[in-house]
Coordinates of C-alpha atoms in Angstrom, one line a residue:
Chain N
M1 CA -30.8 7.6 -13.9
P2 CA -31.4 4.4 -11.8
P3 CA -28.3 2.9 -10.3
K4 CA -26.7 0.3 -12.5
R5 CA -26.6 -2.5 -9.9
V6 CA -25.6 -6.1 -11.0
H7 CA -26.3 -9.3 -9.3
P8 CA -23.0 -10.6 -7.7
L9 CA -23.8 -14.2 -8.9
Q10 CA -24.3 -13.2 -12.4
F11 CA -20.8 -11.5 -12.4
L12 CA -19.1 -14.4 -10.8
S13 CA -20.5 -16.8 -13.4
S14 CA -19.4 -14.7 -16.2
T15 CA -15.5 -14.9 -15.9
R16 CA -13.2 -17.6 -14.3
L17 CA -10.4 -15.3 -12.6
V18 CA -11.4 -12.0 -10.8
V19 CA -8.5 -9.8 -9.7
V20 CA -9.9 -7.7 -6.8
A21 CA -7.9 -4.4 -6.6
G22 CA -8.2 -1.1 -4.8
K23 CA -6.2 1.5 -2.5
G24 CA -5.0 0.2 1.0
G25 CA -7.6 0.2 3.7
V26 CA -10.7 0.1 1.5
G27 CA -11.4 -3.6 2.3
K28 CA -10.1 -5.7 -0.5
T29 CA -9.6 -8.7 1.7
T30 CA -13.0 -8.5 3.0
V31 CA -14.6 -8.0 -0.4
T32 CA -12.7 -10.9 -1.9
A33 CA -13.9 -13.2 1.0
V34 CA -17.5 -12.0 0.7
L35 CA -17.6 -12.7 -3.0
A36 CA -15.8 -16.0 -2.7
R37 CA -18.5 -17.0 0.1
A38 CA -21.2 -15.8 -2.2
A39 CA -20.1 -18.1 -4.8
F40 CA -19.5 -20.9 -2.4
R41 CA -23.1 -20.6 -1.1
A42 CA -24.4 -20.6 -4.5
G43 CA -22.8 -24.0 -5.0
M44 CA -19.9 -23.1 -7.3
R45 CA -16.4 -24.5 -7.2
V46 CA -14.5 -21.3 -6.1
L47 CA -10.9 -20.7 -5.0
A48 CA -9.7 -17.7 -3.0
V49 CA -6.2 -16.7 -3.6
D50 CA -4.1 -14.1 -1.6
L51 CA -0.9 -12.6 -2.6
D52 CA 0.4 -11.0 0.4
G53 CA 1.1 -14.3 2.4
K54 CA -1.2 -13.1 5.3
P55 CA -3.4 -15.7 6.9
T56 CA -6.5 -13.4 7.1
L57 CA -8.3 -14.5 3.7
A58 CA -8.1 -18.4 4.7
D59 CA -9.2 -17.4 8.2
L60 CA -12.2 -15.6 6.8
L61 CA -13.1 -18.6 4.7
P62 CA -12.3 -21.5 7.0
D63 CA -14.4 -24.3 5.0
Q64 CA -13.6 -23.5 1.5
P65 CA -10.6 -23.8 -0.7
S66 CA -8.1 -20.9 -0.4
E67 CA -4.3 -20.7 -1.4
S68 CA -1.5 -18.2 -1.0
I69 CA 1.0 -17.2 -3.7
S70 CA 3.9 -15.2 -2.9
A71 CA 6.1 -13.5 -5.6
K72 CA 9.3 -14.7 -3.9
A73 CA 8.1 -18.3 -3.8
A74 CA 6.6 -18.1 -7.4
L75 CA 9.9 -16.8 -8.7
A76 CA 12.2 -19.4 -6.9
E77 CA 9.6 -22.0 -8.4
Y78 CA 10.3 -20.5 -11.9
L79 CA 14.0 -20.5 -11.5
E80 CA 13.8 -24.2 -10.4
T81 CA 12.0 -25.3 -13.2
H82 CA 14.4 -23.4 -15.5
G83 CA 17.7 -24.9 -14.6
L84 CA 18.6 -22.8 -11.6
H85 CA 17.4 -25.4 -9.0
R86 CA 20.7 -25.7 -7.3
V87 CA 21.1 -22.0 -6.7
A88 CA 17.6 -20.8 -6.5
K89 CA 17.7 -21.0 -2.6
R90 CA 21.0 -19.3 -2.1
L91 CA 19.9 -16.5 -4.6
A92 CA 16.8 -16.2 -2.7
T93 CA 18.4 -15.7 0.9
S94 CA 21.2 -13.6 -0.7
G95 CA 19.2 -10.7 -2.0
V96 CA 20.7 -11.6 -5.6
I97 CA 17.3 -12.8 -6.7
D98 CA 16.5 -9.0 -6.9
V99 CA 19.0 -8.9 -9.7
V100 CA 17.2 -11.6 -11.6
A101 CA 13.8 -10.1 -10.6
N102 CA 14.9 -6.8 -12.1
A103 CA 17.0 -7.9 -15.0
A104 CA 13.8 -7.9 -16.8
P105 CA 11.1 -5.5 -15.9
G106 CA 8.1 -7.3 -13.9
I107 CA 9.4 -10.8 -14.0
D108 CA 8.4 -11.5 -10.4
D109 CA 4.8 -10.1 -11.5
I110 CA 4.8 -12.5 -14.4
V111 CA 5.5 -15.6 -12.5
V112 CA 2.7 -14.8 -10.2
L113 CA 0.4 -14.1 -13.2
G114 CA 1.7 -17.4 -14.7
K115 CA 0.7 -19.3 -11.4
L116 CA -2.9 -17.8 -11.6
K117 CA -3.3 -18.8 -15.4
Q118 CA -2.2 -22.2 -14.6
L119 CA -4.9 -22.3 -11.8
E120 CA -7.6 -20.9 -14.4
R121 CA -6.5 -23.2 -17.1
S122 CA -6.9 -26.3 -14.8
E123 CA -10.6 -26.0 -14.7
D124 CA -10.6 -27.3 -11.3
F125 CA -12.7 -24.1 -10.4
D126 CA -15.5 -22.1 -11.8
V127 CA -14.2 -19.1 -10.4
I128 CA -11.1 -17.7 -8.8
L129 CA -11.0 -14.8 -6.7
V130 CA -7.7 -13.1 -6.1
D131 CA -7.3 -10.6 -3.2
G132 CA -5.0 -8.4 -5.5
P133 CA -2.3 -6.0 -4.5
A134 CA -2.9 -2.4 -3.6
A135 CA -4.2 0.1 -6.5
G136 CA -0.8 1.2 -7.7
H137 CA 0.8 -2.2 -7.5
A138 CA -2.3 -3.8 -9.3
I139 CA -1.6 -1.8 -12.4
T140 CA 2.2 -2.6 -12.3
L141 CA 1.2 -6.4 -12.0
L142 CA -1.4 -6.3 -14.7
L143 CA 0.8 -4.3 -17.0
A144 CA 3.8 -6.7 -16.6
P145 CA 2.9 -8.8 -19.6
A146 CA 2.9 -5.8 -21.8
S147 CA 6.1 -4.4 -20.6
L148 CA 8.0 -7.7 -20.8
Q149 CA 6.9 -8.3 -24.3
A150 CA 8.6 -4.9 -25.1
A151 CA 11.7 -5.9 -23.2
V152 CA 12.3 -9.6 -23.9
R153 CA 12.5 -10.8 -27.5
G154 CA 12.5 -14.5 -27.0
G155 CA 12.8 -17.3 -24.4
P156 CA 10.3 -18.9 -21.9
I157 CA 9.5 -15.5 -19.9
R158 CA 8.4 -14.0 -23.2
T159 CA 6.2 -17.2 -24.1
Q160 CA 4.8 -16.7 -20.4
A161 CA 3.9 -13.1 -20.8
E162 CA 2.2 -13.7 -24.2
E163 CA 0.0 -16.4 -22.6
V164 CA -0.9 -14.2 -19.7
A165 CA -1.6 -11.4 -22.1
D166 CA -4.1 -13.7 -23.8
M167 CA -5.9 -14.3 -20.6
L168 CA -6.1 -10.8 -19.5
A169 CA -7.5 -9.6 -22.9
D170 CA -10.3 -12.3 -22.7
H171 CA -13.1 -11.3 -20.4
Q172 CA -14.5 -14.8 -20.3
R173 CA -11.3 -15.9 -18.6
C174 CA -10.3 -12.9 -16.4
Q175 CA -11.9 -9.3 -15.1
A176 CA -10.6 -6.9 -12.6
C177 CA -12.8 -5.8 -9.8
L178 CA -12.2 -2.5 -8.0
V179 CA -13.2 -1.9 -4.3
T180 CA -13.7 1.6 -2.9
L181 CA -15.4 3.3 0.1
P182 CA -18.2 5.7 -0.1
E183 CA -16.0 8.8 0.3
A184 CA -14.9 11.3 -2.1
T185 CA -11.1 10.6 -2.2
P186 CA -11.4 6.8 -2.4
I187 CA -14.0 7.2 -5.4
A188 CA -11.9 9.7 -7.3
E189 CA -8.9 7.3 -6.7
A190 CA -10.9 4.3 -7.8
L191 CA -12.1 6.0 -11.1
E192 CA -8.5 6.9 -11.7
T193 CA -7.3 3.2 -11.2
A194 CA -10.3 2.3 -13.4
A195 CA -9.3 4.4 -16.2
A196 CA -5.6 3.2 -16.0
L197 CA -6.7 -0.4 -16.1
R198 CA -8.8 0.1 -18.9
D199 CA -6.7 2.3 -21.1
R200 CA -3.2 0.8 -20.3
V201 CA -4.0 -2.8 -19.3
G202 CA -7.2 -3.4 -21.4
V203 CA -8.5 -5.7 -18.9
R204 CA -12.4 -5.9 -18.6
L205 CA -13.7 -4.3 -15.3
G206 CA -16.5 -6.0 -13.5
P207 CA -18.6 -4.1 -11.1
M208 CA -17.1 -1.3 -8.8
V209 CA -17.6 -2.5 -5.2
V210 CA -18.5 0.1 -2.8
N211 CA -17.6 -1.3 0.6
A212 CA -18.7 -0.4 4.2
V213 CA -21.9 1.5 3.3
D214 CA -24.3 2.6 5.9
L215 CA -27.5 1.8 4.4
G216 CA -29.8 3.1 7.3
T217 CA -32.5 5.7 7.0
K218 CA -32.5 9.3 8.3
L219 CA -32.7 9.6 11.9
D220 CA -34.8 12.1 14.4
E221 CA -32.1 14.8 15.3
Q222 CA -34.3 16.2 18.1
A223 CA -34.6 12.9 20.0
G224 CA -34.0 13.4 23.7
G225 CA -33.8 17.2 22.9
G226 CA -31.4 19.1 20.8
G227 CA -27.8 18.8 22.2
S228 CA -28.5 15.4 23.9
A229 CA -26.2 12.3 23.4
M230 CA -28.8 10.9 21.4
A231 CA -29.4 14.0 19.1
R232 CA -25.8 14.6 18.4
A233 CA -25.1 11.0 17.6
A234 CA -28.2 11.3 15.1
V235 CA -26.7 14.3 13.4
F236 CA -23.3 12.5 13.0
T237 CA -24.9 9.3 11.6
N238 CA -27.2 11.4 9.4
A239 CA -24.0 13.3 8.0
R240 CA -22.2 10.2 7.2
R241 CA -25.2 8.4 5.7
A242 CA -26.0 11.5 3.6
M243 CA -22.4 11.5 2.5
H244 CA -22.6 7.7 1.4
A245 CA -25.7 8.3 -0.5
A246 CA -24.2 11.4 -2.2
Q247 CA -21.1 9.5 -2.9
A248 CA -23.0 6.4 -4.4
R249 CA -24.9 8.9 -6.7
A250 CA -21.8 10.7 -7.9
L251 CA -20.2 7.1 -8.7
D252 CA -23.3 6.3 -10.8
E253 CA -22.9 9.6 -12.8
S254 CA -19.1 9.2 -13.5
W255 CA -18.7 5.4 -13.7
G256 CA -20.0 3.8 -16.7
G257 CA -20.1 0.4 -15.5
T258 CA -22.1 -1.5 -13.0
H259 CA -21.7 -1.4 -9.2
L260 CA -22.2 -3.4 -6.2
T261 CA -22.8 -2.5 -2.5
V262 CA -21.4 -4.0 0.5
P263 CA -23.0 -2.9 3.9
L264 CA -21.0 -1.6 6.8
V265 CA -20.1 -4.0 9.6
D266 CA -21.3 -3.2 13.1
G267 CA -19.6 -6.3 14.7
A268 CA -16.7 -6.4 16.9
T269 CA -14.4 -8.1 14.6
L270 CA -14.8 -9.3 11.0
D271 CA -14.8 -13.1 11.4
A272 CA -15.9 -15.9 9.0
A273 CA -19.6 -15.7 10.5
E274 CA -19.8 -11.9 9.6
V275 CA -18.4 -12.7 6.2
D276 CA -21.0 -15.5 5.6
R277 CA -23.7 -13.1 6.8
L278 CA -22.5 -10.4 4.3
A279 CA -22.4 -12.7 1.5
A280 CA -26.0 -13.8 2.2
A281 CA -26.9 -10.0 2.4
I282 CA -25.4 -9.1 -1.1
V283 CA -26.8 -12.2 -2.8
G284 CA -30.4 -11.9 -1.2
G285 CA -31.0 -8.1 -1.5
R286 CA -30.1 -5.2 -3.8
Chain Q
M1 CA 1.4 16.0 27.8
S2 CA 0.3 13.3 25.6
A3 CA 2.7 10.7 24.1
L4 CA 2.3 12.1 20.8
A5 CA 2.9 15.8 21.7
D6 CA 6.1 14.6 23.8
T7 CA 7.2 12.4 20.8
L8 CA 6.9 15.7 18.7
D9 CA 8.9 17.7 21.0
R10 CA 11.7 15.5 21.0
A11 CA 11.9 14.4 17.6
E12 CA 14.0 15.8 14.6
V13 CA 12.8 13.2 12.3
L14 CA 9.4 11.8 12.8
I15 CA 8.3 8.6 10.9
C16 CA 4.5 7.7 10.6
C17 CA 4.1 4.1 9.8
G18 CA 1.4 1.7 9.6
S19 CA -0.5 -0.5 7.1
G20 CA -1.9 0.9 3.9
G21 CA -5.2 3.1 4.1
V22 CA -5.1 4.0 7.9
G23 CA -4.2 7.7 7.2
K24 CA -0.5 7.9 7.5
T25 CA -0.1 10.9 5.1
T26 CA -3.0 12.9 6.6
T27 CA -1.6 12.1 10.1
A28 CA 2.0 13.3 9.0
A29 CA 0.7 16.6 7.4
A30 CA -1.4 17.4 10.5
I31 CA 1.6 16.8 12.8
A32 CA 3.9 19.0 10.5
L33 CA 1.2 21.7 10.5
Q34 CA 1.0 21.5 14.5
A35 CA 5.0 21.8 14.6
A36 CA 4.8 24.8 12.2
Q37 CA 2.2 26.5 14.4
H38 CA 4.5 26.3 17.4
G39 CA 7.6 27.7 15.6
R40 CA 9.3 25.0 14.1
R41 CA 10.5 24.9 10.5
A42 CA 8.9 21.4 9.4
V43 CA 9.1 19.7 6.2
V44 CA 6.6 16.9 5.4
M45 CA 7.6 14.3 2.7
T46 CA 4.7 12.4 1.4
I47 CA 4.8 9.5 -0.9
D48 CA 2.3 9.4 -3.7
P49 CA -0.3 11.3 -1.8
A50 CA -4.0 11.7 -3.1
R51 CA -4.0 14.7 -5.2
R52 CA -6.6 16.2 -3.0
L53 CA -4.2 16.2 0.0
A54 CA -1.9 18.2 -2.2
D55 CA -4.9 20.6 -2.6
A56 CA -5.5 20.7 1.0
L57 CA -2.0 21.7 1.7
G58 CA -2.5 24.7 -0.5
V59 CA -0.3 23.4 -3.3
P60 CA -2.2 24.0 -6.7
G61 CA -1.4 21.2 -8.9
A62 CA 0.7 18.4 -7.6
L63 CA 3.7 18.4 -5.1
G64 CA 7.0 18.1 -6.5
N65 CA 10.4 16.3 -5.6
D66 CA 11.8 19.7 -4.2
P67 CA 10.2 21.2 -1.0
V68 CA 7.8 23.8 -1.4
R69 CA 6.8 26.4 1.5
L70 CA 3.0 26.2 2.2
D71 CA 0.6 28.9 3.4
A72 CA 0.3 27.8 7.0
E73 CA -0.4 30.3 9.9
G74 CA 1.9 30.4 12.9
A75 CA 5.4 31.5 14.0
G76 CA 7.1 28.5 12.2
E77 CA 7.2 27.4 8.6
L78 CA 5.6 24.4 6.8
W79 CA 7.2 22.8 3.7
A80 CA 6.0 19.7 1.9
L81 CA 7.5 17.6 -1.1
M82 CA 6.5 14.3 -2.7
L83 CA 9.3 11.8 -3.1
D84 CA 10.4 11.0 -6.8
A85 CA 12.5 7.9 -6.1
S86 CA 14.1 7.7 -9.6
T87 CA 15.1 11.5 -9.6
T88 CA 16.5 10.9 -6.2
F89 CA 18.4 7.8 -7.3
D90 CA 19.8 9.7 -10.3
G91 CA 21.0 12.4 -8.0
L92 CA 22.8 9.7 -5.9
V93 CA 24.5 8.4 -9.0
L94 CA 25.6 11.9 -10.2
K95 CA 27.0 12.6 -6.7
Y96 CA 29.0 9.5 -6.5
A97 CA 30.2 9.0 -10.1
A98 CA 33.9 9.7 -10.6
D99 CA 33.2 11.8 -13.8
D100 CA 30.3 12.6 -16.2
L101 CA 31.0 9.7 -18.5
Q102 CA 30.5 7.2 -15.9
A103 CA 27.1 9.0 -14.6
E104 CA 26.0 9.1 -18.2
R105 CA 26.7 5.4 -18.8
I106 CA 24.8 4.4 -15.6
L107 CA 21.8 6.7 -16.4
A108 CA 21.4 5.5 -19.8
N109 CA 21.6 1.9 -19.0
P110 CA 18.1 0.3 -19.4
F111 CA 18.9 -2.1 -16.3
Y112 CA 19.6 0.9 -14.3
R113 CA 16.4 2.6 -15.3
N114 CA 14.6 -0.3 -14.2
V115 CA 16.2 -0.5 -10.9
A116 CA 15.7 3.1 -10.1
S117 CA 11.9 2.7 -11.0
T118 CA 10.9 -0.6 -9.7
L119 CA 13.7 -2.4 -7.8
S120 CA 11.8 -3.6 -4.7
G121 CA 13.2 -1.6 -1.9
T122 CA 14.3 1.2 -4.3
Q123 CA 11.5 3.6 -3.3
E124 CA 12.1 2.6 0.2
F125 CA 15.9 3.2 0.1
M126 CA 15.2 6.4 -1.6
A127 CA 12.7 7.6 1.1
A128 CA 15.3 7.0 3.8
E129 CA 18.1 8.6 1.7
R130 CA 15.7 11.8 1.2
L131 CA 15.0 11.9 4.8
H132 CA 18.8 11.8 5.7
A133 CA 19.4 14.7 3.2
L134 CA 16.4 16.8 4.5
H135 CA 17.5 16.2 8.3
H136 CA 21.0 17.8 7.2
D137 CA 19.2 20.7 5.3
P138 CA 19.8 23.9 7.2
R139 CA 16.3 25.0 6.1
F140 CA 14.5 22.6 8.4
D141 CA 14.6 21.5 12.0
L142 CA 11.9 18.8 11.8
V143 CA 11.4 16.1 9.0
V144 CA 7.9 14.3 9.3
V145 CA 7.4 11.5 6.8
D146 CA 5.0 8.7 6.1
T147 CA 6.4 5.3 5.2
P148 CA 5.9 4.1 1.4
P149 CA 2.8 2.0 0.5
S150 CA 4.8 -1.1 -0.3
R151 CA 3.8 -4.6 -0.1
N152 CA 5.9 -4.8 3.1
A153 CA 5.7 -1.3 4.6
L154 CA 8.7 -1.8 6.7
D155 CA 11.0 -2.3 3.6
F156 CA 11.7 1.0 4.5
L157 CA 13.8 0.1 7.6
A158 CA 15.4 -2.8 5.9
A159 CA 16.4 -1.1 2.5
P160 CA 19.7 0.4 3.5
S161 CA 21.2 -2.9 4.9
T162 CA 19.5 -4.7 1.9
L163 CA 21.7 -2.7 -0.3
T164 CA 24.8 -3.2 1.6
R165 CA 24.2 -7.0 1.9
F166 CA 23.8 -7.1 -1.9
L167 CA 27.1 -5.0 -2.4
D168 CA 28.8 -7.6 -0.2
H169 CA 27.6 -10.7 -2.1
P170 CA 29.9 -12.9 -4.0
L171 CA 28.1 -12.6 -7.3
F172 CA 28.2 -8.9 -7.2
K173 CA 32.0 -9.0 -6.5
V174 CA 32.6 -11.2 -9.5
L175 CA 30.7 -8.8 -11.8
M176 CA 32.8 -6.0 -10.2
L177 CA 36.1 -7.6 -11.2
P178 CA 38.3 -5.1 -13.1
A179 CA 36.8 -5.0 -16.7
R180 CA 38.5 -4.7 -19.9
R181 CA 35.6 -3.6 -21.9
G182 CA 33.8 -6.2 -23.9
F183 CA 36.2 -8.8 -23.1
R184 CA 35.1 -9.2 -19.8
V185 CA 31.5 -9.1 -20.7
L186 CA 32.1 -12.2 -22.9
N187 CA 33.9 -13.9 -20.1
L188 CA 31.2 -13.3 -17.4
A189 CA 28.5 -14.5 -19.8
T190 CA 30.3 -17.9 -19.7
Q191 CA 29.9 -18.3 -15.9
P192 CA 27.5 -21.1 -15.5
I193 CA 25.3 -19.1 -13.0
L194 CA 25.0 -16.3 -15.4
R195 CA 24.4 -18.5 -18.4
S196 CA 21.6 -20.1 -16.5
I197 CA 20.0 -16.8 -15.4
G198 CA 20.4 -15.6 -19.0
K199 CA 18.6 -18.6 -20.3
A200 CA 15.8 -17.7 -17.9
V201 CA 15.4 -14.1 -18.5
G202 CA 16.9 -13.6 -22.0
G203 CA 20.5 -12.7 -23.0
E204 CA 20.0 -9.1 -23.8
V205 CA 18.6 -8.2 -20.4
L206 CA 21.5 -9.9 -18.8
A207 CA 24.0 -8.2 -21.0
D208 CA 22.5 -4.7 -19.8
A209 CA 22.7 -6.0 -16.3
I210 CA 26.3 -6.8 -16.6
A211 CA 27.2 -3.7 -18.1
F212 CA 25.3 -1.6 -15.4
F213 CA 27.4 -3.3 -12.7
Q214 CA 30.6 -2.6 -14.6
A215 CA 29.6 1.0 -15.1
F216 CA 29.0 1.3 -11.4
Q217 CA 32.4 0.3 -10.5
G218 CA 34.0 2.5 -8.0
M219 CA 30.9 4.0 -6.8
E220 CA 30.0 1.2 -4.3
T221 CA 32.2 2.5 -1.3
G222 CA 30.3 5.9 -1.6
F223 CA 26.9 4.1 -1.7
R224 CA 27.8 1.8 1.1
S225 CA 28.9 4.7 3.4
R226 CA 25.7 6.7 2.6
A227 CA 23.5 3.5 3.4
D228 CA 25.3 3.2 6.6
E229 CA 24.7 6.7 7.6
V230 CA 21.1 6.6 6.5
N231 CA 20.8 3.5 8.4
S232 CA 22.2 4.9 11.7
L233 CA 20.0 7.9 11.4
V234 CA 16.6 6.0 11.4
R235 CA 18.1 3.9 14.3
D236 CA 19.2 6.8 16.4
A237 CA 16.4 7.1 19.1
G238 CA 17.9 10.4 20.0
V239 CA 16.8 11.9 16.7
T240 CA 14.3 9.7 15.0
R241 CA 11.0 8.7 16.6
F242 CA 8.3 6.4 15.3
V243 CA 4.5 7.2 15.5
L244 CA 2.3 4.0 14.6
V245 CA -0.9 5.0 12.9
A246 CA -3.8 2.2 13.1
S247 CA -7.3 2.0 12.1
P248 CA -9.8 0.3 14.8
R249 CA -12.1 -0.9 12.0
A250 CA -13.1 -4.5 12.5
D251 CA -11.2 -5.7 9.3
A252 CA -8.1 -3.7 9.9
V253 CA -7.4 -4.3 13.5
A254 CA -5.5 -7.7 12.3
E255 CA -3.4 -5.6 10.0
A256 CA -2.3 -3.4 12.9
A257 CA -1.2 -6.3 15.3
F258 CA 0.7 -7.9 12.4
F259 CA 2.3 -4.6 11.6
A260 CA 3.3 -4.0 15.4
S261 CA 4.7 -7.4 15.6
R262 CA 6.9 -6.7 12.5
L263 CA 8.0 -3.5 14.1
S264 CA 9.4 -5.1 17.1
D265 CA 11.1 -7.8 14.9
Y266 CA 13.0 -4.8 13.5
H267 CA 13.8 -3.6 17.2
V268 CA 11.8 -0.2 16.6
R269 CA 10.4 1.3 19.6
V270 CA 7.2 3.2 18.9
S271 CA 6.9 6.2 20.8
A272 CA 3.4 7.1 20.2
L273 CA 0.2 5.4 18.8
V274 CA -2.5 7.3 16.6
V275 CA -5.7 5.6 16.3
N276 CA -7.6 6.9 13.3
R277 CA -11.1 7.1 12.1
S278 CA -12.4 5.9 15.3
T279 CA -16.3 5.9 16.1
P280 CA -16.8 9.2 18.2
S281 CA -18.5 9.2 21.5
F282 CA -21.5 11.3 22.2
G283 CA -22.2 10.1 25.9
D284 CA -24.5 7.6 27.6
P285 CA -28.0 7.1 26.4
P286 CA -30.9 8.3 28.6
D287 CA -32.3 5.9 31.4
T288 CA -35.7 5.5 29.6
V289 CA -35.9 4.0 26.2
P290 CA -38.0 6.5 24.0
R291 CA -41.5 5.0 23.1
A292 CA -42.1 6.6 19.7
A293 CA -40.5 4.9 16.7
A294 CA -38.2 8.0 15.6
G295 CA -37.0 8.4 19.2
R296 CA -36.3 4.6 19.4
A297 CA -34.2 4.7 16.2
S298 CA -32.0 7.6 17.5
Y299 CA -31.6 5.7 20.8
D300 CA -30.6 2.6 19.2
N301 CA -28.2 4.5 16.9
L302 CA -26.4 5.9 20.0
V303 CA -26.2 2.5 21.7
R304 CA -24.9 1.0 18.2
L305 CA -22.2 3.9 18.2
N306 CA -21.2 3.3 21.7
T307 CA -21.0 -0.3 21.2
M308 CA -18.9 0.0 18.2
A309 CA -16.5 2.5 20.1
G310 CA -16.4 0.0 22.9
H311 CA -15.3 -2.9 20.5
E312 CA -12.8 -0.5 18.9
R313 CA -11.2 0.1 22.3
D314 CA -11.0 -3.6 22.9
N315 CA -9.9 -4.5 19.5
I316 CA -6.8 -1.7 19.9
R317 CA -5.9 -2.8 23.3
K318 CA -5.9 -6.6 22.4
A319 CA -4.0 -6.0 19.3
L320 CA -1.4 -3.4 20.6
G321 CA -1.4 -3.9 24.3
R322 CA 0.7 -1.6 26.3
L323 CA 0.8 1.1 23.2
A324 CA -2.8 1.4 23.5
D325 CA -2.7 3.0 27.0
A326 CA -1.2 6.3 25.5
A327 CA -3.0 6.3 22.3
T328 CA -4.3 9.4 20.8
W329 CA -7.8 8.8 19.2
V330 CA -8.9 10.7 16.3
P331 CA -12.6 10.4 15.7
L332 CA -14.1 9.8 12.2
L333 CA -15.2 13.3 10.9
A334 CA -18.7 13.5 9.5
H335 CA -17.0 14.6 6.2
D336 CA -14.1 13.5 4.0
V337 CA -10.5 15.1 4.7
H338 CA -9.9 17.1 1.6
D339 CA -9.3 20.7 2.6
M340 CA -7.1 23.0 5.0
A341 CA -10.0 23.1 7.3
S342 CA -10.4 19.3 7.8
L343 CA -6.6 19.0 8.1
E344 CA -6.7 21.5 11.0
A345 CA -9.6 19.6 12.4
I346 CA -7.3 16.5 12.4
R347 CA -4.5 18.5 13.9
F348 CA -6.7 19.7 16.8
H349 CA -8.0 16.3 17.6
L350 CA -4.2 15.0 17.6
F351 CA -3.0 17.7 19.8
E352 CA -5.8 19.6 21.6
A353 CA -8.9 17.6 22.0
T354 CA -9.3 15.8 25.4
G355 CA -10.9 12.4 26.1

């Protein structure tokens, strides 16, 4: 069966909000930046959103719009607009905000999703890419509307949850995109996360992004004589490449959807120039 | 002796910390394996490990909340468990409740169920709590733990004091005023601040919250002193040592630097640094470049790997300074770590390989 690859721009034009998710260390931020860069290079109006409050994403995309949304700030803002403006600050610094955040399950998640929905509705952007939380928390985040609707019968939070649920259910408005590495454990975990997102959240899944793939061909393992530095390095690199290729095949067999490949970075550090180069590579090639 | 081996020798509690995805769980398991091989009775506590790691440890199915003894060679013992935060929290409630009725009222409360499973910091506090219990368990003389994969991986250190700060808060004290059942709930609901919170989150969830705090009454002293004990154990450098685990990959180095700066904010002294999944070195390329295309490609590959390894060393040195000098480097293996043999390979690189 031929690999079901998808052109990144085709995917990025098919929905307005993309939540990028995956286990820690798989390169979610890199992939978010590369996809946002690819859209930017194609002339799309794109916003990159980070939920961690770390400056990394903005640094990787210095000349295009990006924004940071923190759960704490979003919750404080929500409380302010709902009659708690005078105490919101004190609540935030005293730890009591945790009580509010946990009085209803996932209230901090819903205010973050509410902010994203607001951006999506604004129509200021063709596509919004969100550097989402690590896999386990991504499921909790996206499940928040459903669990809140079960727990809260009325009021502004319920309305918010209903509106966010509508957005998640509409694939023309929102899709999730999972990132993984071409190794057995990360792929197995990504497939589990995919199943959970599909069955429990009901959000449409975009392509599975396989990050840091070594795309080179097989090297001569006898170069310089067996046992030489060159030969041993070739054996190592061949083993890694064979593993990457085997894992890509295994993914195609068990994953019903499409996938995208982001090549391995050889550079010293991942910087804006490298992101731009990777964006050109994924749009131009495979 | 490497900084890591020395750290392991001195520690009764060893905490592997670092940002997500750097291999903390695998490193913790390999360290515990080393200790067990050298006669110690080691227990490794993992938090949400990949199922494959449970398989690697020789545990059919998944690990549970209670330690199980694993099949490891050597004079010592290797035990493992996977933290279940909400069961651990239930255990604390049962321990400090005055009677069965109080425990039941709390355990059945919807607000409590939510706090026990999702309160930011609950998992972290329960990890610290569990660590304390394991440290005092006579079956073990070493506890190795990886920090929870939270949005802020250092909530682990802050959790016990977050709890005490919360117990000291005026709002909490208001909620804890002696209750005359039912009557008090009505009274509280008329407090302006609670009225506003109720408007924002809905009345019934607020009522659950108030009921929880009232049921909790009398238990806060127990919880507070427990939190203090846990906090001092984690802070006792004579007992507890920290190992920072980092990845040298281009896109992960910034994370490591950010994490190290957070550690110093918490006044945590890192005793050893493990750099995982580094590009292995195979030696210098030959003086003459091969002419044939195939030989040339292999030559370029070696140069490329050496360049990457050089960048990784620079990256780690730049990001982590002094710590980098005594780092233990674990090379990227040709294959995924998912069985006891590859875990043993990691242990070998952590403690026996040179260079």
